[in-house]
Coordinates of C-alpha atoms and ligand atoms in Angstrom, one line a residue:
M17 CA 96.0 121.3 206.9
I18 CA 98.9 119.9 209.0
T19 CA 98.7 120.3 212.8
L20 CA 102.0 120.4 214.6
R21 CA 102.2 119.3 218.2
F22 CA 105.3 120.1 220.3
Y23 CA 106.1 117.9 223.3
S24 CA 109.0 119.9 224.6
I25 CA 110.8 123.2 224.3
E26 CA 113.6 121.4 222.5
D27 CA 111.1 120.2 219.9
W28 CA 110.0 123.8 219.4
E29 CA 113.6 125.0 219.1
S30 CA 114.6 122.4 216.6
F31 CA 111.5 123.2 214.5
V32 CA 112.4 126.9 214.5
N33 CA 116.0 126.0 213.5
M34 CA 114.8 123.8 210.7
K35 CA 112.5 126.5 209.5
S36 CA 115.3 129.1 209.4
E37 CA 117.6 126.6 207.7
L38 CA 114.9 126.0 205.1
I39 CA 114.5 129.7 204.5
E40 CA 118.2 130.0 204.1
L41 CA 118.3 127.1 201.7
K42 CA 115.5 128.7 199.7
A43 CA 117.5 131.9 199.5
Q44 CA 120.6 129.9 198.4
L45 CA 118.6 128.1 195.8
L46 CA 117.3 131.4 194.4
N47 CA 120.8 132.8 194.4
L48 CA 122.1 129.7 192.6
R49 CA 119.2 129.9 190.0
R50 CA 120.2 133.6 189.4
M51 CA 123.8 132.6 189.0
V52 CA 122.9 129.8 186.6
D53 CA 120.7 132.2 184.6
E54 CA 123.5 134.7 184.4
R55 CA 126.1 132.1 183.4
T56 CA 123.7 130.7 180.7
K57 CA 123.3 134.1 179.3
E58 CA 127.1 134.7 179.3
V59 CA 127.7 131.3 177.6
K60 CA 125.0 132.1 175.0
Q61 CA 126.6 135.5 174.3
E62 CA 130.1 133.9 174.1
T63 CA 128.8 131.2 171.7
E64 CA 127.1 133.8 169.5
K65 CA 130.3 135.9 169.4
R66 CA 132.4 132.8 168.6
E67 CA 130.0 131.8 165.8
R68 CA 130.1 135.3 164.4
I69 CA 133.9 135.3 164.4
E70 CA 134.0 131.8 162.8
H71 CA 131.6 133.0 160.2
E72 CA 133.8 136.0 159.5
V73 CA 136.9 133.8 159.2
A74 CA 135.2 131.4 156.9
K75 CA 134.1 134.3 154.7
L76 CA 137.6 135.7 154.6
E77 CA 139.0 132.3 153.6
R78 CA 136.6 132.0 150.8
L79 CA 137.5 135.6 149.7
N80 CA 141.2 134.7 149.9
I81 CA 140.8 131.7 147.6
I82 CA 138.9 133.8 145.1
G83 CA 141.5 136.5 145.4
Q84 CA 144.3 134.0 144.8
L85 CA 142.6 132.6 141.7
A86 CA 142.0 136.1 140.5
A87 CA 145.6 137.2 141.1
G88 CA 146.8 134.6 138.6
L89 CA 144.2 135.3 136.0
G90 CA 144.1 139.0 136.5
H91 CA 147.7 139.7 135.6
E92 CA 147.3 137.7 132.4
V93 CA 144.1 139.4 131.4
R94 CA 145.4 142.9 132.2
N95 CA 148.2 143.0 129.7
P96 CA 146.1 142.3 126.6
I97 CA 143.5 144.8 127.9
T98 CA 146.2 147.5 128.1
T99 CA 147.3 146.7 124.5
I100 CA 143.7 146.8 123.2
R101 CA 143.0 150.0 125.0
G102 CA 146.1 151.6 123.6
F103 CA 145.1 150.7 120.0
L104 CA 141.6 151.9 120.5
Q105 CA 142.8 155.2 121.7
M106 CA 145.1 155.5 118.7
L107 CA 142.4 154.6 116.2
Q108 CA 139.9 156.9 118.0
N109 CA 142.0 159.9 116.9
K110 CA 142.2 159.0 113.2
T111 CA 140.2 161.5 111.1
D112 CA 138.6 158.9 108.8
L113 CA 137.2 157.1 111.9
L114 CA 135.7 160.1 113.7
T115 CA 132.2 159.0 112.9
Y116 CA 132.8 156.0 115.2
K117 CA 134.0 158.1 118.1
S118 CA 131.1 157.2 120.3
Y119 CA 131.8 153.5 119.7
F120 CA 135.4 153.9 120.7
D121 CA 134.4 155.8 123.8
L122 CA 132.1 153.1 124.8
M123 CA 134.7 150.3 124.1
I124 CA 137.3 152.2 126.2
E125 CA 134.8 152.7 129.0
E126 CA 133.9 149.0 129.1
L127 CA 137.6 148.1 129.1
D128 CA 138.1 150.5 132.1
R129 CA 135.2 148.9 133.9
T130 CA 136.7 145.4 133.3
N131 CA 140.0 146.6 134.6
S132 CA 138.4 148.0 137.7
I133 CA 136.6 144.7 138.3
I134 CA 139.9 142.9 138.1
T135 CA 141.5 145.4 140.5
G136 CA 138.6 144.8 142.9
F137 CA 139.1 141.0 142.6
L138 CA 142.9 141.3 143.1
S139 CA 142.4 143.1 146.3
L140 CA 140.5 140.1 147.8
A141 CA 143.7 138.1 148.1
K142 CA 144.8 137.8 151.8
N143 CA 148.5 137.9 150.8
K144 CA 148.0 141.2 149.0
P145 CA 150.8 143.4 150.4
T146 CA 149.8 146.2 152.7
E147 CA 151.8 149.2 153.5
L148 CA 151.0 149.9 157.1
K149 CA 151.8 153.3 158.5
R150 CA 151.1 154.5 162.0
Q151 CA 148.7 157.4 161.7
C152 CA 145.5 159.0 162.9
L153 CA 142.4 157.6 161.2
N154 CA 140.7 161.1 161.7
K155 CA 143.4 162.7 159.5
L156 CA 142.8 160.2 156.7
L157 CA 139.0 160.8 156.9
A158 CA 139.4 164.6 157.0
N159 CA 141.5 164.4 153.8
L160 CA 138.8 162.2 152.2
F161 CA 135.8 164.2 153.4
P162 CA 135.7 166.8 150.6
L163 CA 135.4 164.0 148.1
L164 CA 132.6 162.4 150.0
L165 CA 130.9 165.7 150.4
A166 CA 131.0 166.4 146.7
D167 CA 129.7 162.9 146.0
A168 CA 126.8 163.5 148.5
Y169 CA 126.0 167.0 147.1
S170 CA 125.9 165.8 143.5
Q171 CA 123.0 163.4 144.6
G172 CA 121.2 166.1 146.7
K173 CA 122.3 164.4 150.0
K174 CA 124.2 165.5 153.1
C175 CA 127.4 164.2 154.7
I176 CA 128.7 164.8 158.2
F177 CA 132.0 163.9 159.8
E178 CA 132.2 163.5 163.6
P179 CA 135.7 162.7 164.6
G180 CA 136.2 161.3 168.1
D181 CA 139.4 161.4 170.2
L182 CA 141.5 158.5 168.9
A183 CA 144.8 156.7 169.5
D184 CA 147.0 156.1 166.4
L185 CA 146.6 153.1 164.2
D186 CA 148.7 151.1 161.8
I187 CA 146.9 151.3 158.5
D188 CA 147.4 151.2 154.7
T189 CA 146.2 154.6 153.6
N190 CA 145.1 153.5 150.1
E191 CA 143.2 150.4 151.4
I192 CA 141.4 152.2 154.2
T193 CA 140.5 155.0 151.8
Q194 CA 139.0 152.4 149.5
L195 CA 137.1 150.8 152.4
V196 CA 135.6 154.1 153.5
L197 CA 134.7 155.1 150.0
N198 CA 132.9 151.7 149.4
L199 CA 130.9 151.9 152.7
A200 CA 130.1 155.6 152.2
R201 CA 129.0 155.1 148.6
N202 CA 126.8 152.2 149.6
G203 CA 125.3 154.5 152.3
L204 CA 124.7 157.3 149.8
E205 CA 123.3 155.0 147.2
A206 CA 120.8 153.6 149.8
M207 CA 119.4 157.0 150.8
P208 CA 116.7 159.0 149.2
P209 CA 117.5 162.7 148.3
D210 CA 117.9 164.8 151.5
G211 CA 119.3 161.9 153.4
C212 CA 122.3 162.4 155.6
L213 CA 125.4 160.2 155.8
T214 CA 127.3 160.3 159.1
I215 CA 130.9 159.2 159.4
S216 CA 132.2 159.1 162.9
T217 CA 135.0 157.6 164.9
F218 CA 135.3 156.7 168.6
M219 CA 137.1 154.5 171.0
D220 CA 135.3 151.5 172.4
G221 CA 137.6 150.2 175.2
Q222 CA 140.9 149.4 173.5
N223 CA 139.3 149.4 170.0
I224 CA 139.2 152.2 167.5
V225 CA 135.8 152.1 165.7
L226 CA 134.8 153.7 162.4
S227 CA 131.1 154.1 161.9
V228 CA 129.3 154.9 158.6
R229 CA 125.6 155.5 159.2
D230 CA 123.0 156.2 156.6
E231 CA 119.3 157.0 156.6
G232 CA 118.3 154.5 154.0
P233 CA 115.6 151.9 154.2
G234 CA 117.9 149.2 155.7
I235 CA 119.2 146.0 154.3
N236 CA 116.5 143.5 153.3
S237 CA 116.6 140.5 155.7
E238 CA 116.8 138.0 152.9
H239 CA 120.0 139.7 151.7
I240 CA 121.9 139.8 155.0
S241 CA 123.5 136.4 154.7
K242 CA 124.7 137.2 151.2
L243 CA 126.5 140.4 152.1
G244 CA 130.2 140.2 151.3
T245 CA 129.8 137.5 148.8
P246 CA 131.6 138.5 145.6
F247 CA 129.2 139.7 142.9
F248 CA 126.1 139.8 145.1
T249 CA 124.4 143.0 144.2
T250 CA 120.8 144.4 144.1
K251 CA 121.8 147.4 142.0
E252 CA 121.4 147.6 138.2
S253 CA 124.9 148.9 137.7
G254 CA 126.6 147.4 140.8
T255 CA 129.4 144.8 140.5
G256 CA 128.9 143.4 144.0
L257 CA 132.6 143.8 144.9
G258 CA 132.4 146.8 147.2
L259 CA 131.6 144.9 150.5
P260 CA 133.9 141.9 149.7
M261 CA 136.7 144.4 149.2
C262 CA 135.8 146.0 152.6
Y263 CA 135.8 142.6 154.4
S264 CA 139.1 141.7 152.8
I265 CA 140.8 145.0 153.7
A266 CA 139.4 144.7 157.3
G267 CA 140.9 141.2 157.6
R268 CA 144.3 142.5 156.6
H269 CA 144.0 145.2 159.3
N270 CA 142.9 142.9 162.0
A271 CA 139.5 144.6 162.1
L272 CA 136.0 143.3 162.2
I273 CA 133.0 144.7 160.3
E274 CA 129.7 144.6 162.0
F275 CA 126.4 146.2 160.9
E276 CA 123.1 147.2 162.4
S277 CA 120.2 147.7 160.0
G278 CA 116.6 148.8 160.4
P279 CA 113.9 150.8 158.6
D280 CA 115.5 154.1 159.7
G281 CA 118.9 153.2 158.3
T282 CA 122.0 151.1 158.4
T283 CA 125.2 151.5 160.3
F284 CA 128.4 149.8 159.3
L285 CA 131.0 149.6 162.1
V286 CA 134.7 148.7 161.5
R287 CA 136.3 147.7 164.7
F288 CA 140.1 147.8 164.7
S289 CA 141.6 145.6 167.4
Q290 CA 145.3 146.5 167.1
P291 CA 147.5 147.1 170.1
M292 CA 147.2 150.9 170.7
E293 CA 149.6 153.5 171.8
K294 CA 148.1 156.4 173.6
T295 CA 150.1 159.1 171.8
H296 CA 148.9 160.8 168.6
S297 CA 151.2 161.0 165.6
E298 CA 152.5 164.3 164.4
N299 CA 151.9 163.7 160.7
Ligands
ATP322 N1 124.1 150.8 153.5 C1 123.4 149.9 152.8 N2 122.0 150.0 152.8 C2 121.3 149.0 152.2 N3 121.8 148.0 151.4 C3 123.1 147.9 151.4 C4 124.0 148.8 152.0 N4 125.2 148.4 151.8 C5 125.2 147.3 151.0 N5 123.9 147.0 150.7 C6 123.4 145.9 149.9 O1 124.5 145.0 149.7 C7 124.7 144.8 148.3 C8 126.2 144.5 148.0 O2 127.0 145.7 148.3 P1 128.4 145.9 147.6 O3 128.9 147.2 148.0 O4 129.2 144.7 147.8 O5 128.0 145.9 146.0 P2 127.2 147.0 145.2 O6 127.1 148.3 146.0 O7 125.9 146.4 144.8 O8 128.1 147.2 143.9 P3 129.6 147.9 143.9 O9 130.5 146.8 143.5 O10 129.4 149.0 142.9 O11 129.9 148.4 145.3 C9 124.2 146.0 147.7 O12 123.8 145.8 146.3 C10 122.9 146.3 148.6 O13 121.8 145.5 148.2
MG323 MG1 128.8 149.1 146.8

């Protein structure tokens, strides 16, 4: 224990001053620590965000290279496929070949599947032309909704559309339709019968966000890093081109795709970061 002895009133005063300075210094130190903690947290969040964006850009670049390769090959392969399909259709109707009808059907079906894989591949190229038109995303979704509803009902599942109040957006109708169909089909395929798929839109600051939420079992953690890689699929009859197409389309629309997944379901968010106008379009 320290014993303090004061020889004069000045001694006492300077001790009291020192003590209050010390208390103030301590408070400043605590404040500084808090600021350092907050700044560290901010830097960590910024770094994570930057890493996420870099990861997305690298993924898009890979998709673009694949898409460019496919563009060259795809056009060459498509022409002979069209010729073969035409001949098969012609032969299919010959009376002496009617016994082979089921074979012809199967061959044509397989050619159509090949064609749709090529179409999916072609859409991965970054330089694929887009026809942007200013419109309300809700309108596009409302037009598409009956198709999604029919898809859901045919599997004994439900589908809800919750439109938010949105600004207009420059989008390519066909491409965004394809993106919504791919995400919605993944959601429906992930859910057991009775599950409900919720499609909603909302504004998040300046961003328009499209959300596709399912009640499936979530994405297996081992699969998360592979999502968006062409031909990655866990489904028997999947091609693994659905999500790569979505990422590619999002890239062409200056949008980011994020997802949250857990045992109660998965939510895919498409965040459009285009400069917005407050007005709504009339068409
Ligand atoms: N909502 C989801 N819930 C759970 N897993 C999902 C979900 N969406 C995607 N996945 C996983 O990601 C994989 C890749 O999806 P992607 O859409 O690219 O291909 P796919 O659905 O398998 O085939 P397709 O080419 O027919 O779309 C799926 O096989 C599935 O394992
Ligand atoms: Mg899919």
